[in-house]
Structures are given as structure tokens and as C-alpha cells.
Amino acid sequence: MQSEWFECKVRYDKTLENGLIKKTTESYLVDALSFTEAEKRFIEELEPFMTGEFIVTDIKRARISELFDSDDLNDDRWFRARIAYITLDEKSGAEKRTVQTTVIQAKDFHRALERLDEGMKGTLDEWVIVSITETAIIDVYKFKADEEPVADNK
């Protein structure tokens, strides 16, 4: 099943190490079938970790073709890589680029590049990296098979 990703943002009062309270906005990725399901799952995932009030400030569709997550606890950041697949138009002979976005969990830029190369091994099409940037994403919530999707009432 193809994943549909949503970038969700939450705003809450975060207590800093020095005891001060600061308004904070954080971004997360949620695998869901609809905006309704994304919001429901996002809130369910956040509630156990939040004390006090919080508000979901934004949910938008994230056009992600591939996600390379990691079991390594040192890989604590998320990077967005834009990949261009290169094909040739048989009639005109012109080079055509199709750009897709990949999200990679890694500890730093170099590890993200390594993980991207590992993940793309075996790809039949020729491809080049357009860009790799660190994101503000804190965590990713994947769909769990034991969950029931929420119907989107439109």
C-alpha cells in the first residue's frame, strides 16, 4: 500500500532546562489516508507526551515518495532529499528529469548521504541528488496494521 504522508505542526508551552516556559512549534510526519485520520492519529500519538494544553496549528500533505528510517539511536534528525530521475525522450532525444522527495533519518548530513545511497542501490533509472537539507521534523508516525483508518467525511 502506498503511503500518504502529512506534515503536522503542534504548538505548546515547553518547559526549558532553566525552568522558563516558552511557546514552541514542532513538526511531525504522519502516515494516514486523509487529513481527518492524520489529525486523529497525530493527537493520539502526542497526548501521552504532552502536559498542559497544545494545539494542532497546521496539517498539510507532504509529497514524499520514499522514507528511509533508521534503527540507530544516533540517527536523531530528519533530512529531505530531492532526487531527479533522468530519462531520455526517445523521439526528441532530450533529457527529462522527474524530481521526487525522499525523507531520511540520520545523525548528520554525511550519514544522510550514505543512507540515501544505500536506499537507492538497485534503482534501475539513472538519478542525481538535487538537494539534501535538514528538516524541522521531530518524529515520524507510521501507520500500524492493527489500526483502523478513519473515514473522511466530506
CSV table of N, CA and C in Angstrom, one decimal:
chain,number,residue,atom,x,y,z
A,1,MET,N,0.8,-1.2,0.0
A,1,MET,CA,0.0,0.0,0.0
A,1,MET,C,0.9,1.2,0.0
A,2,GLN,N,0.6,2.2,-0.9
A,2,GLN,CA,1.3,3.4,-1.0
A,2,GLN,C,1.0,4.3,0.2
A,3,SER,N,2.1,4.9,0.8
A,3,SER,CA,1.9,5.7,2.0
A,3,SER,C,1.5,7.1,1.5
A,4,GLU,N,0.7,7.7,2.3
A,4,GLU,CA,0.3,9.1,2.1
A,4,GLU,C,0.8,9.9,3.4
A,5,TRP,N,1.6,10.8,3.2
A,5,TRP,CA,2.2,11.5,4.3
A,5,TRP,C,1.7,12.9,4.5
A,6,PHE,N,1.5,13.3,5.8
A,6,PHE,CA,1.0,14.6,6.2
A,6,PHE,C,2.0,15.2,7.2
A,7,GLU,N,2.4,16.4,6.9
A,7,GLU,CA,3.2,17.2,7.9
A,7,GLU,C,2.3,17.9,8.8
A,8,CYS,N,2.4,17.6,10.1
A,8,CYS,CA,1.6,18.2,11.1
A,8,CYS,C,2.4,19.0,12.1
A,9,LYS,N,1.9,20.1,12.5
A,9,LYS,CA,2.6,21.0,13.4
A,9,LYS,C,1.7,21.2,14.7
A,10,VAL,N,2.4,21.2,15.8
A,10,VAL,CA,1.8,21.4,17.1
A,10,VAL,C,2.5,22.6,17.8
A,11,ARG,N,1.6,23.3,18.5
A,11,ARG,CA,2.2,24.5,19.3
A,11,ARG,C,1.8,24.2,20.8
A,12,TYR,N,2.8,24.4,21.7
A,12,TYR,CA,2.5,24.1,23.1
A,12,TYR,C,3.6,24.9,23.9
A,13,ASP,N,3.3,24.9,25.2
A,13,ASP,CA,4.3,25.6,26.1
A,13,ASP,C,5.3,24.5,26.6
A,14,LYS,N,6.5,24.8,26.2
A,14,LYS,CA,7.6,23.8,26.6
A,14,LYS,C,8.4,24.4,27.7
A,15,THR,N,8.7,23.6,28.7
A,15,THR,CA,9.5,24.0,29.9
A,15,THR,C,10.9,23.7,29.5
A,16,LEU,N,11.7,24.8,29.5
A,16,LEU,CA,13.2,24.7,29.2
A,16,LEU,C,13.9,24.1,30.4
A,17,GLU,N,15.2,23.8,30.2
A,17,GLU,CA,16.0,23.2,31.3
A,17,GLU,C,16.2,24.2,32.4
A,18,ASN,N,16.2,25.5,32.1
A,18,ASN,CA,16.4,26.5,33.2
A,18,ASN,C,15.0,26.9,33.9
A,19,GLY,N,13.9,26.2,33.5
A,19,GLY,CA,12.7,26.4,34.2
A,19,GLY,C,11.7,27.3,33.5
A,20,LEU,N,12.2,28.1,32.5
A,20,LEU,CA,11.4,29.0,31.8
A,20,LEU,C,10.5,28.3,30.9
A,21,ILE,N,9.3,28.9,30.6
A,21,ILE,CA,8.3,28.3,29.7
A,21,ILE,C,8.3,29.1,28.4
A,22,LYS,N,8.4,28.4,27.3
A,22,LYS,CA,8.5,29.0,26.0
A,22,LYS,C,7.5,28.4,25.1
A,23,LYS,N,6.8,29.2,24.3
A,23,LYS,CA,5.9,28.7,23.2
A,23,LYS,C,6.7,28.1,22.2
A,24,THR,N,6.4,26.8,21.8
A,24,THR,CA,7.2,26.1,20.8
A,24,THR,C,6.3,25.5,19.8
A,25,THR,N,6.7,25.5,18.5
A,25,THR,CA,6.0,24.8,17.5
A,25,THR,C,6.9,23.7,16.9
A,26,GLU,N,6.4,22.5,16.8
A,26,GLU,CA,7.2,21.4,16.3
A,26,GLU,C,6.5,20.7,15.1
A,27,SER,N,7.3,20.1,14.2
A,27,SER,CA,6.7,19.4,13.1
A,27,SER,C,6.9,17.9,13.2
A,28,TYR,N,5.9,17.2,12.7
A,28,TYR,CA,6.0,15.7,12.7
A,28,TYR,C,5.4,15.2,11.3
A,29,LEU,N,5.8,14.0,10.9
A,29,LEU,CA,5.2,13.4,9.7
A,29,LEU,C,4.3,12.3,10.2
A,30,VAL,N,3.1,12.2,9.6
A,30,VAL,CA,2.1,11.2,9.9
A,30,VAL,C,1.7,10.5,8.7
A,31,ASP,N,1.7,9.2,8.7
A,31,ASP,CA,1.2,8.3,7.6
A,31,ASP,C,-0.3,8.1,7.8
A,32,ALA,N,-1.1,8.6,6.9
A,32,ALA,CA,-2.5,8.5,7.1
A,32,ALA,C,-3.2,8.5,5.7
A,33,LEU,N,-4.5,8.2,5.7
A,33,LEU,CA,-5.2,8.1,4.4
A,33,LEU,C,-5.9,9.5,4.1
A,34,SER,N,-6.1,10.3,5.1
A,34,SER,CA,-6.8,11.6,4.9
A,34,SER,C,-6.4,12.6,6.0
A,35,PHE,N,-6.8,13.8,5.8
A,35,PHE,CA,-6.5,14.9,6.8
A,35,PHE,C,-7.1,14.5,8.1
A,36,THR,N,-8.3,14.0,8.1
A,36,THR,CA,-9.0,13.7,9.3
A,36,THR,C,-8.3,12.6,10.1
A,37,GLU,N,-7.9,11.6,9.4
A,37,GLU,CA,-7.1,10.5,10.1
A,37,GLU,C,-5.8,11.0,10.5
A,38,ALA,N,-5.1,11.8,9.8
A,38,ALA,CA,-3.8,12.4,10.2
A,38,ALA,C,-3.9,13.1,11.5
A,39,GLU,N,-5.0,14.0,11.6
A,39,GLU,CA,-5.1,14.8,12.8
A,39,GLU,C,-5.4,13.9,14.0
A,40,LYS,N,-6.3,12.9,13.8
A,40,LYS,CA,-6.7,12.0,14.9
A,40,LYS,C,-5.5,11.2,15.4
A,41,ARG,N,-4.7,10.6,14.4
A,41,ARG,CA,-3.5,9.8,14.8
A,41,ARG,C,-2.5,10.7,15.4
A,42,PHE,N,-2.3,11.9,14.9
A,42,PHE,CA,-1.3,12.8,15.4
A,42,PHE,C,-1.6,13.1,16.9
A,43,ILE,N,-2.8,13.5,17.2
A,43,ILE,CA,-3.2,13.8,18.6
A,43,ILE,C,-3.0,12.6,19.5
A,44,GLU,N,-3.4,11.4,19.0
A,44,GLU,CA,-3.3,10.2,19.8
A,44,GLU,C,-1.8,9.9,20.1
A,45,GLU,N,-0.9,10.2,19.2
A,45,GLU,CA,0.5,9.9,19.4
A,45,GLU,C,1.1,10.9,20.3
A,46,LEU,N,0.6,12.2,20.3
A,46,LEU,CA,1.2,13.3,21.1
A,46,LEU,C,0.7,13.3,22.5
A,47,GLU,N,-0.6,13.0,22.7
A,47,GLU,CA,-1.2,13.1,24.1
A,47,GLU,C,-0.4,12.5,25.2
A,48,PRO,N,0.2,11.3,25.1
A,48,PRO,CA,0.9,10.8,26.2
A,48,PRO,C,2.2,11.6,26.6
A,49,PHE,N,2.7,12.4,25.7
A,49,PHE,CA,3.9,13.1,25.9
A,49,PHE,C,3.7,14.6,26.3
A,50,MET,N,2.5,15.0,26.2
A,50,MET,CA,2.2,16.5,26.4
A,50,MET,C,1.6,16.7,27.8
A,51,THR,N,2.1,17.7,28.5
A,51,THR,CA,1.5,18.1,29.7
A,51,THR,C,0.9,19.5,29.4
A,52,GLY,N,-0.3,19.7,29.8
A,52,GLY,CA,-0.9,21.0,29.5
A,52,GLY,C,-1.5,21.0,28.2
A,53,GLU,N,-1.9,22.2,27.8
A,53,GLU,CA,-2.6,22.4,26.5
A,53,GLU,C,-1.7,22.4,25.3
A,54,PHE,N,-2.2,21.9,24.2
A,54,PHE,CA,-1.5,22.0,22.9
A,54,PHE,C,-2.5,22.2,21.8
A,55,ILE,N,-2.1,22.7,20.7
A,55,ILE,CA,-3.0,22.9,19.6
A,55,ILE,C,-2.3,22.5,18.3
A,56,VAL,N,-3.0,21.8,17.5
A,56,VAL,CA,-2.5,21.4,16.1
A,56,VAL,C,-2.7,22.6,15.3
A,57,THR,N,-1.6,23.2,14.8
A,57,THR,CA,-1.7,24.5,14.1
A,57,THR,C,-1.7,24.4,12.6
A,58,ASP,N,-1.3,23.2,12.1
A,58,ASP,CA,-1.2,23.0,10.6
A,58,ASP,C,-1.1,21.6,10.3
A,59,ILE,N,-1.8,21.2,9.2
A,59,ILE,CA,-1.7,19.9,8.6
A,59,ILE,C,-1.6,20.1,7.1
A,60,LYS,N,-0.6,19.6,6.5
A,60,LYS,CA,-0.5,19.7,5.0
A,60,LYS,C,0.0,18.4,4.4
A,61,ARG,N,-0.4,18.2,3.2
A,61,ARG,CA,0.0,17.0,2.5
A,61,ARG,C,1.5,17.1,2.2
A,62,ALA,N,2.3,16.1,2.5
A,62,ALA,CA,3.7,16.1,2.2
A,62,ALA,C,4.0,15.1,1.1
A,63,ARG,N,4.5,15.6,0.0
A,63,ARG,CA,4.7,14.8,-1.2
A,63,ARG,C,6.0,14.1,-1.1
A,64,ILE,N,6.0,12.9,-0.5
A,64,ILE,CA,7.2,12.1,-0.2
A,64,ILE,C,7.0,10.8,-0.9
A,65,SER,N,8.0,10.5,-1.7
A,65,SER,CA,8.0,9.2,-2.5
A,65,SER,C,8.6,8.1,-1.7
A,66,GLU,N,9.5,8.4,-0.8
A,66,GLU,CA,10.3,7.3,-0.1
A,66,GLU,C,10.7,7.8,1.2
A,67,LEU,N,10.7,6.9,2.2
A,67,LEU,CA,11.2,7.3,3.6
A,67,LEU,C,12.2,6.3,4.0
A,68,PHE,N,13.4,6.7,4.4
A,68,PHE,CA,14.4,5.8,4.9
A,68,PHE,C,14.6,6.1,6.3
A,69,ASP,N,14.0,5.3,7.2
A,69,ASP,CA,14.1,5.5,8.6
A,69,ASP,C,15.3,4.6,9.1
A,70,SER,N,15.6,4.8,10.4
A,70,SER,CA,16.8,4.1,10.9
A,70,SER,C,16.5,3.5,12.3
A,71,ASP,N,17.1,2.4,12.6
A,71,ASP,CA,17.0,1.8,14.0
A,71,ASP,C,18.1,2.3,14.9
A,72,ASP,N,19.1,3.0,14.3
A,72,ASP,CA,20.2,3.5,15.1
A,72,ASP,C,19.8,4.7,15.9
A,73,LEU,N,20.0,4.6,17.2
A,73,LEU,CA,19.5,5.7,18.1
A,73,LEU,C,20.3,7.0,17.9
A,74,ASN,N,21.5,6.9,17.3
A,74,ASN,CA,22.3,8.1,17.0
A,74,ASN,C,21.6,8.9,15.8
A,75,ASP,N,20.8,8.3,15.0
A,75,ASP,CA,20.2,8.9,13.8
A,75,ASP,C,18.9,9.6,14.4
A,76,ASP,N,19.1,10.8,14.9
A,76,ASP,CA,18.0,11.5,15.5
A,76,ASP,C,17.5,12.7,14.8
A,77,ARG,N,17.9,13.0,13.5
A,77,ARG,CA,17.4,14.1,12.7
A,77,ARG,C,16.8,13.5,11.4
A,78,TRP,N,16.1,14.4,10.8
A,78,TRP,CA,15.4,14.0,9.6
A,78,TRP,C,15.9,15.0,8.5
A,79,PHE,N,16.2,14.4,7.3
A,79,PHE,CA,16.7,15.2,6.2
A,79,PHE,C,15.8,15.0,5.0
A,80,ARG,N,15.6,16.0,4.2
A,80,ARG,CA,14.8,15.9,3.0
A,80,ARG,C,15.7,16.0,1.8
A,81,ALA,N,15.6,14.9,1.0
A,81,ALA,CA,16.5,14.9,-0.2
A,81,ALA,C,15.6,15.0,-1.5
A,82,ARG,N,15.9,15.8,-2.4
A,82,ARG,CA,15.2,15.9,-3.7
A,82,ARG,C,16.1,15.2,-4.7
A,83,ILE,N,15.5,14.1,-5.3
A,83,ILE,CA,16.2,13.3,-6.3
A,83,ILE,C,15.6,13.5,-7.7
A,84,ALA,N,16.4,13.6,-8.7
A,84,ALA,CA,15.9,13.8,-10.1
A,84,ALA,C,16.2,12.5,-10.8
A,85,TYR,N,15.2,11.8,-11.3
A,85,TYR,CA,15.3,10.6,-12.1
A,85,TYR,C,15.5,11.1,-13.5
A,86,ILE,N,16.5,10.6,-14.2
A,86,ILE,CA,16.8,11.1,-15.6
A,86,ILE,C,16.4,10.0,-16.6
A,87,THR,N,15.6,10.4,-17.6
A,87,THR,CA,15.2,9.6,-18.7
A,87,THR,C,15.4,10.3,-20.0
A,88,LEU,N,15.5,9.6,-21.1
A,88,LEU,CA,15.6,10.2,-22.4
A,88,LEU,C,14.3,10.1,-23.2
A,89,ASP,N,13.9,11.2,-23.8
A,89,ASP,CA,12.8,11.1,-24.7
A,89,ASP,C,13.2,10.5,-26.0
A,90,GLU,N,12.6,9.3,-26.3
A,90,GLU,CA,13.1,8.6,-27.5
A,90,GLU,C,12.9,9.4,-28.8
A,91,LYS,N,11.9,10.2,-28.9
A,91,LYS,CA,11.6,10.9,-30.1
A,91,LYS,C,12.6,12.1,-30.3
A,92,SER,N,12.7,12.9,-29.3
A,92,SER,CA,13.5,14.1,-29.4
A,92,SER,C,14.9,13.9,-28.9
A,93,GLY,N,15.2,12.9,-28.1
A,93,GLY,CA,16.5,12.7,-27.6
A,93,GLY,C,16.8,13.6,-26.4
A,94,ALA,N,15.8,14.4,-26.0
A,94,ALA,CA,16.0,15.3,-24.9
A,94,ALA,C,16.0,14.6,-23.5
A,95,GLU,N,16.8,15.1,-22.6
A,95,GLU,CA,16.8,14.6,-21.3
A,95,GLU,C,15.7,15.1,-20.5
A,96,LYS,N,15.0,14.2,-19.8
A,96,LYS,CA,13.8,14.6,-19.0
A,96,LYS,C,14.2,14.2,-17.5
A,97,ARG,N,13.9,15.2,-16.6
A,97,ARG,CA,14.1,15.0,-15.2
A,97,ARG,C,12.8,14.9,-14.4
A,98,THR,N,12.6,13.9,-13.6
A,98,THR,CA,11.4,13.8,-12.8
A,98,THR,C,11.9,13.9,-11.3
A,99,VAL,N,11.5,14.9,-10.6
A,99,VAL,CA,12.0,15.2,-9.3
A,99,VAL,C,11.0,14.6,-8.2
A,100,GLN,N,11.6,13.9,-7.3
A,100,GLN,CA,10.8,13.3,-6.2
A,100,GLN,C,11.5,13.6,-4.9
A,101,THR,N,10.7,13.6,-3.8
A,101,THR,CA,11.3,13.9,-2.5
A,101,THR,C,11.4,12.6,-1.6
A,102,THR,N,12.5,12.5,-0.9
A,102,THR,CA,12.8,11.4,0.0
A,102,THR,C,13.1,12.0,1.3
A,103,VAL,N,12.7,11.3,2.4
A,103,VAL,CA,13.0,11.7,3.7
A,103,VAL,C,13.9,10.7,4.4
A,104,ILE,N,15.0,11.1,5.0
A,104,ILE,CA,16.0,10.2,5.5
A,104,ILE,C,16.3,10.5,7.0
A,105,GLN,N,16.3,9.5,7.8
A,105,GLN,CA,16.7,9.7,9.2
A,105,GLN,C,18.2,9.4,9.4
A,106,ALA,N,18.9,10.4,9.9
A,106,ALA,CA,20.3,10.3,10.1
A,106,ALA,C,20.8,11.2,11.1
A,107,LYS,N,22.1,11.0,11.6
A,107,LYS,CA,22.6,11.9,12.6
A,107,LYS,C,23.2,13.2,12.1
A,108,ASP,N,23.6,13.1,10.8
A,108,ASP,CA,24.2,14.3,10.2
A,108,ASP,C,24.1,14.2,8.7
A,109,PHE,N,24.5,15.3,8.0
A,109,PHE,CA,24.4,15.3,6.5
A,109,PHE,C,25.1,14.2,5.9
A,110,HIS,N,26.4,13.9,6.3
A,110,HIS,CA,27.1,12.8,5.7
A,110,HIS,C,26.5,11.4,5.8
A,111,ARG,N,25.9,11.2,7.0
A,111,ARG,CA,25.2,9.9,7.2
A,111,ARG,C,23.9,9.9,6.3
A,112,ALA,N,23.2,11.0,6.2
A,112,ALA,CA,22.0,11.1,5.3
A,112,ALA,C,22.4,10.7,3.9
A,113,LEU,N,23.5,11.3,3.4
A,113,LEU,CA,24.0,11.0,2.1
A,113,LEU,C,24.3,9.5,1.9
A,114,GLU,N,25.0,8.9,2.9
A,114,GLU,CA,25.3,7.4,2.9
A,114,GLU,C,24.0,6.6,2.9
A,115,ARG,N,23.0,7.0,3.7
A,115,ARG,CA,21.8,6.2,3.8
A,115,ARG,C,21.0,6.4,2.5
A,116,LEU,N,21.0,7.5,1.9
A,116,LEU,CA,20.4,7.7,0.6
A,116,LEU,C,21.0,6.8,-0.4
A,117,ASP,N,22.3,6.8,-0.5
A,117,ASP,CA,23.0,5.9,-1.5
A,117,ASP,C,22.6,4.4,-1.2
A,118,GLU,N,22.6,4.0,0.0
A,118,GLU,CA,22.2,2.6,0.4
A,118,GLU,C,20.8,2.3,-0.1
A,119,GLY,N,19.9,3.3,0.2
A,119,GLY,CA,18.5,3.1,-0.1
A,119,GLY,C,18.2,3.1,-1.6
A,120,MET,N,19.0,3.7,-2.4
A,120,MET,CA,18.8,3.8,-3.8
A,120,MET,C,19.5,2.8,-4.6
A,121,LYS,N,20.3,1.9,-3.9
A,121,LYS,CA,21.0,0.8,-4.6
A,121,LYS,C,20.0,-0.1,-5.3
A,122,GLY,N,20.3,-0.5,-6.5
A,122,GLY,CA,19.4,-1.3,-7.2
A,122,GLY,C,18.4,-0.6,-8.0
A,123,THR,N,18.3,0.7,-7.9
A,123,THR,CA,17.4,1.5,-8.7
A,123,THR,C,17.8,1.4,-10.2
A,124,LEU,N,16.9,1.1,-11.0
A,124,LEU,CA,17.3,0.9,-12.5
A,124,LEU,C,17.5,2.2,-13.2
A,125,ASP,N,16.7,3.2,-12.8
A,125,ASP,CA,16.8,4.5,-13.5
A,125,ASP,C,18.0,5.2,-13.0
A,126,GLU,N,18.6,6.1,-13.9
A,126,GLU,CA,19.7,7.0,-13.6
A,126,GLU,C,19.1,8.1,-12.7
A,127,TRP,N,19.8,8.5,-11.7
A,127,TRP,CA,19.3,9.5,-10.8
A,127,TRP,C,20.4,10.4,-10.3
A,128,VAL,N,20.1,11.6,-9.9
A,128,VAL,CA,21.1,12.5,-9.3
A,128,VAL,C,20.4,13.2,-8.1
A,129,ILE,N,21.2,13.6,-7.2
A,129,ILE,CA,20.7,14.4,-6.0
A,129,ILE,C,20.6,15.8,-6.4
A,130,VAL,N,19.5,16.4,-6.2
A,130,VAL,CA,19.3,17.8,-6.5
A,130,VAL,C,19.6,18.6,-5.2
A,131,SER,N,19.2,18.1,-4.0
A,131,SER,CA,19.5,18.8,-2.8
A,131,SER,C,19.2,17.8,-1.6
A,132,ILE,N,19.9,18.1,-0.5
A,132,ILE,CA,19.7,17.5,0.8
A,132,ILE,C,19.7,18.6,1.8
A,133,THR,N,18.6,18.7,2.6
A,133,THR,CA,18.5,19.7,3.6
A,133,THR,C,18.0,19.1,4.9
A,134,GLU,N,18.4,19.6,6.0
A,134,GLU,CA,17.9,19.1,7.3
A,134,GLU,C,16.5,19.7,7.5
A,135,THR,N,15.6,19.0,8.1
A,135,THR,CA,14.2,19.5,8.3
A,135,THR,C,14.0,19.8,9.8
A,136,ALA,N,12.8,20.4,10.1
A,136,ALA,CA,12.5,20.6,11.4
A,136,ALA,C,11.6,19.5,12.0
A,137,ILE,N,11.5,18.4,11.3
A,137,ILE,CA,10.7,17.3,11.7
A,137,ILE,C,11.3,16.6,12.9
A,138,ILE,N,10.5,16.4,14.0
A,138,ILE,CA,10.9,15.9,15.2
A,138,ILE,C,10.8,14.3,15.2
A,139,ASP,N,9.7,13.8,14.6
A,139,ASP,CA,9.5,12.4,14.6
A,139,ASP,C,8.5,12.0,13.5
A,140,VAL,N,8.4,10.7,13.2
A,140,VAL,CA,7.6,10.2,12.1
A,140,VAL,C,6.7,9.1,12.7
A,141,TYR,N,5.4,9.3,12.5
A,141,TYR,CA,4.4,8.3,13.0
A,141,TYR,C,3.9,7.5,11.8
A,142,LYS,N,4.4,6.2,11.7
A,142,LYS,CA,3.9,5.4,10.6
A,142,LYS,C,2.6,4.7,10.9
A,143,PHE,N,1.9,4.3,9.9
A,143,PHE,CA,0.7,3.5,10.0
A,143,PHE,C,1.0,2.2,10.6
A,144,LYS,N,0.2,1.8,11.6
A,144,LYS,CA,0.3,0.5,12.2
A,144,LYS,C,-0.8,-0.4,11.8
A,145,ALA,N,-0.5,-1.6,11.4
A,145,ALA,CA,-1.5,-2.5,10.7
A,145,ALA,C,-2.7,-2.8,11.6
A,146,ASP,N,-2.6,-2.7,12.9
A,146,ASP,CA,-3.7,-3.0,13.8
A,146,ASP,C,-4.7,-1.8,14.0
A,147,GLU,N,-4.4,-0.7,13.3
A,147,GLU,CA,-5.2,0.5,13.4
A,147,GLU,C,-6.3,0.4,12.3
A,148,GLU,N,-7.4,1.0,12.6
A,148,GLU,CA,-8.5,1.1,11.6
A,148,GLU,C,-8.5,2.5,11.0
A,149,PRO,N,-8.5,2.7,9.7
A,149,PRO,CA,-8.5,4.0,9.1
A,149,PRO,C,-9.8,4.8,9.5
A,150,VAL,N,-9.7,6.1,9.6
A,150,VAL,CA,-10.8,6.9,9.9
A,150,VAL,C,-11.4,7.4,8.6
A,151,ALA,N,-12.7,7.3,8.5
A,151,ALA,CA,-13.4,7.8,7.3
A,151,ALA,C,-13.4,9.3,7.2
A,152,ASP,N,-13.1,9.8,6.1
A,152,ASP,CA,-13.1,11.3,5.9
A,152,ASP,C,-14.4,11.7,5.5
A,153,ASN,N,-15.1,12.5,6.3
A,153,ASN,CA,-16.5,12.9,6.0
A,153,ASN,C,-16.4,14.2,5.2
A,154,LYS,N,-16.6,14.1,3.9
A,154,LYS,CA,-16.5,15.3,3.1
A,154,LYS,C,-17.9,15.7,2.7
